[in-house]
Coordinates of N, CA, C and O in Angstrom, one line a residue:
X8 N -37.2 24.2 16.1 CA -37.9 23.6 14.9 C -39.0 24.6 14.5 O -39.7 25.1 15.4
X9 N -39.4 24.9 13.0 CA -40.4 25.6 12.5 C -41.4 25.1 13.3 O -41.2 24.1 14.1
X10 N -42.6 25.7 13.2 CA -43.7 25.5 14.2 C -44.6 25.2 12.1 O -44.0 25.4 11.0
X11 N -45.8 24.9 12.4 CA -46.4 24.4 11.0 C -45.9 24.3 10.0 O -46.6 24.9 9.1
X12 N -44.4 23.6 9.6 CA -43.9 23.0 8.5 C -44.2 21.8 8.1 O -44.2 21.5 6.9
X13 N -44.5 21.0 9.0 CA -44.5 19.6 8.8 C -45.9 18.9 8.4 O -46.9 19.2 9.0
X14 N -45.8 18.1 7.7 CA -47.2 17.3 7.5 C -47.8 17.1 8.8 O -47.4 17.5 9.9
X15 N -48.7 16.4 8.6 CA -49.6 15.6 9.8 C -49.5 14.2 9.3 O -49.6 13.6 8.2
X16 N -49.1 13.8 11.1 CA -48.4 12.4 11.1 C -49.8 11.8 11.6 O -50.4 12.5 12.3
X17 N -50.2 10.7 11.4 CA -51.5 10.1 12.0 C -51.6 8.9 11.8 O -50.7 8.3 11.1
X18 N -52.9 8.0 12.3 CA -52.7 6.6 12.0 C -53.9 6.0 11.0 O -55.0 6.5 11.1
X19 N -53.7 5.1 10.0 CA -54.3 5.0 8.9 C -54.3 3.5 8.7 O -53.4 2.8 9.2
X20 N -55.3 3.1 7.9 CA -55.2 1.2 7.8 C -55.0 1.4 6.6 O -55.2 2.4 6.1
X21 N -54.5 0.5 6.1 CA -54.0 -0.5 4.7 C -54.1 -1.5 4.3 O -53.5 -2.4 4.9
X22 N -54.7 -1.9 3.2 CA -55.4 -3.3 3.2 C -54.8 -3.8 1.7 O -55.1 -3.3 0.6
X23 N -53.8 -5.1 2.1 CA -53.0 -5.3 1.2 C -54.1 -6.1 -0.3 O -55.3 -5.8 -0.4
X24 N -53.4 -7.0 -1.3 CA -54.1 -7.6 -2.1 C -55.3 -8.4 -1.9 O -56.5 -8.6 -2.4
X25 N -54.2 -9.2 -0.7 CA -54.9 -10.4 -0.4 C -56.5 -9.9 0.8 O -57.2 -10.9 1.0
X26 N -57.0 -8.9 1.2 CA -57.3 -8.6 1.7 C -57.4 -8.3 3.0 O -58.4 -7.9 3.7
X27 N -55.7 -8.6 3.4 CA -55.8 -8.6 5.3 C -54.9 -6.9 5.4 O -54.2 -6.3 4.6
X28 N -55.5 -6.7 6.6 CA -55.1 -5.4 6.8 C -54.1 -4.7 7.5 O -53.6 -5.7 8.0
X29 N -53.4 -3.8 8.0 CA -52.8 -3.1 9.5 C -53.0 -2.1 9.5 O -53.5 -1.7 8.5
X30 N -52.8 -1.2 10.4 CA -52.9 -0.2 11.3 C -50.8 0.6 11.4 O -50.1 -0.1 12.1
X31 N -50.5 1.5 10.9 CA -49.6 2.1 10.7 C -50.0 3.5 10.7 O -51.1 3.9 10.4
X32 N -48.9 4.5 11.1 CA -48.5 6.0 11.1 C -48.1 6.2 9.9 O -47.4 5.4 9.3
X33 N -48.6 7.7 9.4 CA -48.1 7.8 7.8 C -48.8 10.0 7.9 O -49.5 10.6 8.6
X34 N -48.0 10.3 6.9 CA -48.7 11.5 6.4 C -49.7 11.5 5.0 O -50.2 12.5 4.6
X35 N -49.7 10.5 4.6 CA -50.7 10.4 3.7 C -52.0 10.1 4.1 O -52.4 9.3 5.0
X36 N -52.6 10.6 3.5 CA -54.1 11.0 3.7 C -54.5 12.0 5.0 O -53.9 13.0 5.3
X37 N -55.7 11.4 5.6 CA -56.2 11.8 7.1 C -56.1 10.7 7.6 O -56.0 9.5 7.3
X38 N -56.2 11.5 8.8 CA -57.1 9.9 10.6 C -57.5 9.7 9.8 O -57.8 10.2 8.7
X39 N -57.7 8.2 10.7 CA -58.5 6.9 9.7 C -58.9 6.4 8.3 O -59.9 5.7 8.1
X40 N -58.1 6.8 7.5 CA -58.4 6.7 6.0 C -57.9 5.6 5.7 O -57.0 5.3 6.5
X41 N -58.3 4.5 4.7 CA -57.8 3.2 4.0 C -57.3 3.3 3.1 O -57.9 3.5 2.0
X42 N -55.8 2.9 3.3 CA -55.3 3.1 1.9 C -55.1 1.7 1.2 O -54.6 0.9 1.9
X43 N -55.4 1.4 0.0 CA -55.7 0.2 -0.8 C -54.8 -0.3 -1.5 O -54.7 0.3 -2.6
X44 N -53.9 -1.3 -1.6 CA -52.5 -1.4 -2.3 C -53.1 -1.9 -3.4 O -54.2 -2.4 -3.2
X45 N -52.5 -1.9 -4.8 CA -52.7 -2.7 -5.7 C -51.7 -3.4 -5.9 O -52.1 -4.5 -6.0
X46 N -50.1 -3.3 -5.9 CA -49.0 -4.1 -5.8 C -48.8 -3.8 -4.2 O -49.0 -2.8 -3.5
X47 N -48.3 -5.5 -4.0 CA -47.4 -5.7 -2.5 C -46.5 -6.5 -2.6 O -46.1 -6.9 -3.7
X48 N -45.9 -6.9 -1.4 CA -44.8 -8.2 -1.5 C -45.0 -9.0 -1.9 O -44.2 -9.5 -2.7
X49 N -46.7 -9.9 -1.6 CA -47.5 -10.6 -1.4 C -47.9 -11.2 -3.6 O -48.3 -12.2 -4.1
X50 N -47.5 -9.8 -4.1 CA -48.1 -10.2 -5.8 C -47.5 -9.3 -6.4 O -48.1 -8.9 -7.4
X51 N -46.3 -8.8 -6.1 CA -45.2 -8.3 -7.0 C -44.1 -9.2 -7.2 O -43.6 -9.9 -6.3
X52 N -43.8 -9.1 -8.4 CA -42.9 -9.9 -9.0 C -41.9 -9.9 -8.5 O -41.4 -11.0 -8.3
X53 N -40.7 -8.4 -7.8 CA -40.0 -8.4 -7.3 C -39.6 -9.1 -6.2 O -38.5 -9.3 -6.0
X54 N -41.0 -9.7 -5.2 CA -40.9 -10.0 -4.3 C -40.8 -11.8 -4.0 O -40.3 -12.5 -3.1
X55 N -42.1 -12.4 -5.6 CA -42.1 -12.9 -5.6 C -41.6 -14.1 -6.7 O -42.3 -15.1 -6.9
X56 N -40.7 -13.9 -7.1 CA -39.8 -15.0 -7.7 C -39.8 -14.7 -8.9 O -39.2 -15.3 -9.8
X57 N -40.7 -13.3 -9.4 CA -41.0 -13.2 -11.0 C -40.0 -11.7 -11.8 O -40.2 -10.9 -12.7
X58 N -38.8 -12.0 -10.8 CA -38.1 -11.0 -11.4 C -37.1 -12.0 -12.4 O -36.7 -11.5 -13.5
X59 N -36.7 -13.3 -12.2 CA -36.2 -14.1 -12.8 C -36.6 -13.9 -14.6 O -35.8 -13.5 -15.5
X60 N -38.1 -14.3 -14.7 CA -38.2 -13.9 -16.2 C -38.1 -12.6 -16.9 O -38.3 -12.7 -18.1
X61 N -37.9 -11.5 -16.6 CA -37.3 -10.5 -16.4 C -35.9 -10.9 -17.0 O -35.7 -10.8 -18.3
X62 N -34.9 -11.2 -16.4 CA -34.0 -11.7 -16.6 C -33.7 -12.1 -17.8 O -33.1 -11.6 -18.8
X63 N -34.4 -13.3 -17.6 CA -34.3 -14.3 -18.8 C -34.5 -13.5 -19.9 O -33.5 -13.5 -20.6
X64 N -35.4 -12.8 -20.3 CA -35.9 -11.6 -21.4 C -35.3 -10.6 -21.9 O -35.5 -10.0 -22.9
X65 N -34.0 -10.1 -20.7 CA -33.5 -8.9 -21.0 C -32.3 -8.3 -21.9 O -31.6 -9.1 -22.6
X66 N -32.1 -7.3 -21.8 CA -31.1 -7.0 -22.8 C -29.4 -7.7 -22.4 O -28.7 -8.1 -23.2
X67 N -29.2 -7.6 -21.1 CA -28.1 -8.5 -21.0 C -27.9 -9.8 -20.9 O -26.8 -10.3 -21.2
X68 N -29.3 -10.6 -20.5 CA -29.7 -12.2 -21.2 C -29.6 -11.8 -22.4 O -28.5 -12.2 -22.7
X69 N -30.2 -10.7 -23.8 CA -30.0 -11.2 -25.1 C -28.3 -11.3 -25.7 O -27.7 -11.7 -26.6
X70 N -28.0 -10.4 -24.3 CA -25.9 -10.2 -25.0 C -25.1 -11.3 -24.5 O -24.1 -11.8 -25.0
X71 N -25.7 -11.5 -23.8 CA -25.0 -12.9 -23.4 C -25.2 -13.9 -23.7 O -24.3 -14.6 -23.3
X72 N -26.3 -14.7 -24.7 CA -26.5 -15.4 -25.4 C -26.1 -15.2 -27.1 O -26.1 -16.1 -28.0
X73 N -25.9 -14.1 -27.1 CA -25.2 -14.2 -28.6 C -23.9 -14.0 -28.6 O -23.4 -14.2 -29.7
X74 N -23.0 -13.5 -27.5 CA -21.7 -13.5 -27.2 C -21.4 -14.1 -26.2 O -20.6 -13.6 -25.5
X75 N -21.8 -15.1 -25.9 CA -21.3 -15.7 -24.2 C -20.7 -16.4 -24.2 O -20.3 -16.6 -23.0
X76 N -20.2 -17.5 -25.2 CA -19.0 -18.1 -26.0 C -17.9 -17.7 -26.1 O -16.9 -18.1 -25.6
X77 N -18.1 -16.6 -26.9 CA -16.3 -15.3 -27.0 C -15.7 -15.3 -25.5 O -16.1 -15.7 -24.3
X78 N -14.8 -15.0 -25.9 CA -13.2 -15.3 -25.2 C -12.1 -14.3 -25.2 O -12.2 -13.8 -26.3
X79 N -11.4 -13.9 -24.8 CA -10.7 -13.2 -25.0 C -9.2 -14.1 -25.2 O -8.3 -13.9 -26.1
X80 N -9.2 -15.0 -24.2 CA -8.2 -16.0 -24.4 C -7.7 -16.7 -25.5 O -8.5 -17.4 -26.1
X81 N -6.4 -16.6 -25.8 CA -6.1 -17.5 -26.9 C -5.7 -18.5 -27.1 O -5.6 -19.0 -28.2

């Protein structure tokens, strides 16, 4: 293996929305740095049920409501 290619792997806290924290290995940043989420599981829509209106809003909810009747059958 290359000898100094690689980042530096180290351990770093993370302090999600709600403000509880962990302790995880990462190459971003330095030792002991806090990294601050603004989206998490915790208050992203993805995670939390708000991908639905999304849905509802989108371009294949709008095709499917103005063609979702049609048929091909005769």
């Amino acid at each position: 293996m290359k000898q100094e290619i690689h980042p530096d792997y180290h351990t770093i806290k993370v302090v999600m929305t709600d403000g509880t924290t962990f302790e995880t290995r990462s190459t971003w940043g330095s030792e002991g740095d806090t990294m601050t989420l603004e989206i998490d599981p915790k208050s992203h829509p993805a995670w939390t049920g708000g991908a639905r209106q999304v849905l509802e809003g989108g371009r294949v909810a709008k095709f499917n409501k103005r063609f979702g009747g049609l048929s091909l059958k005769k």
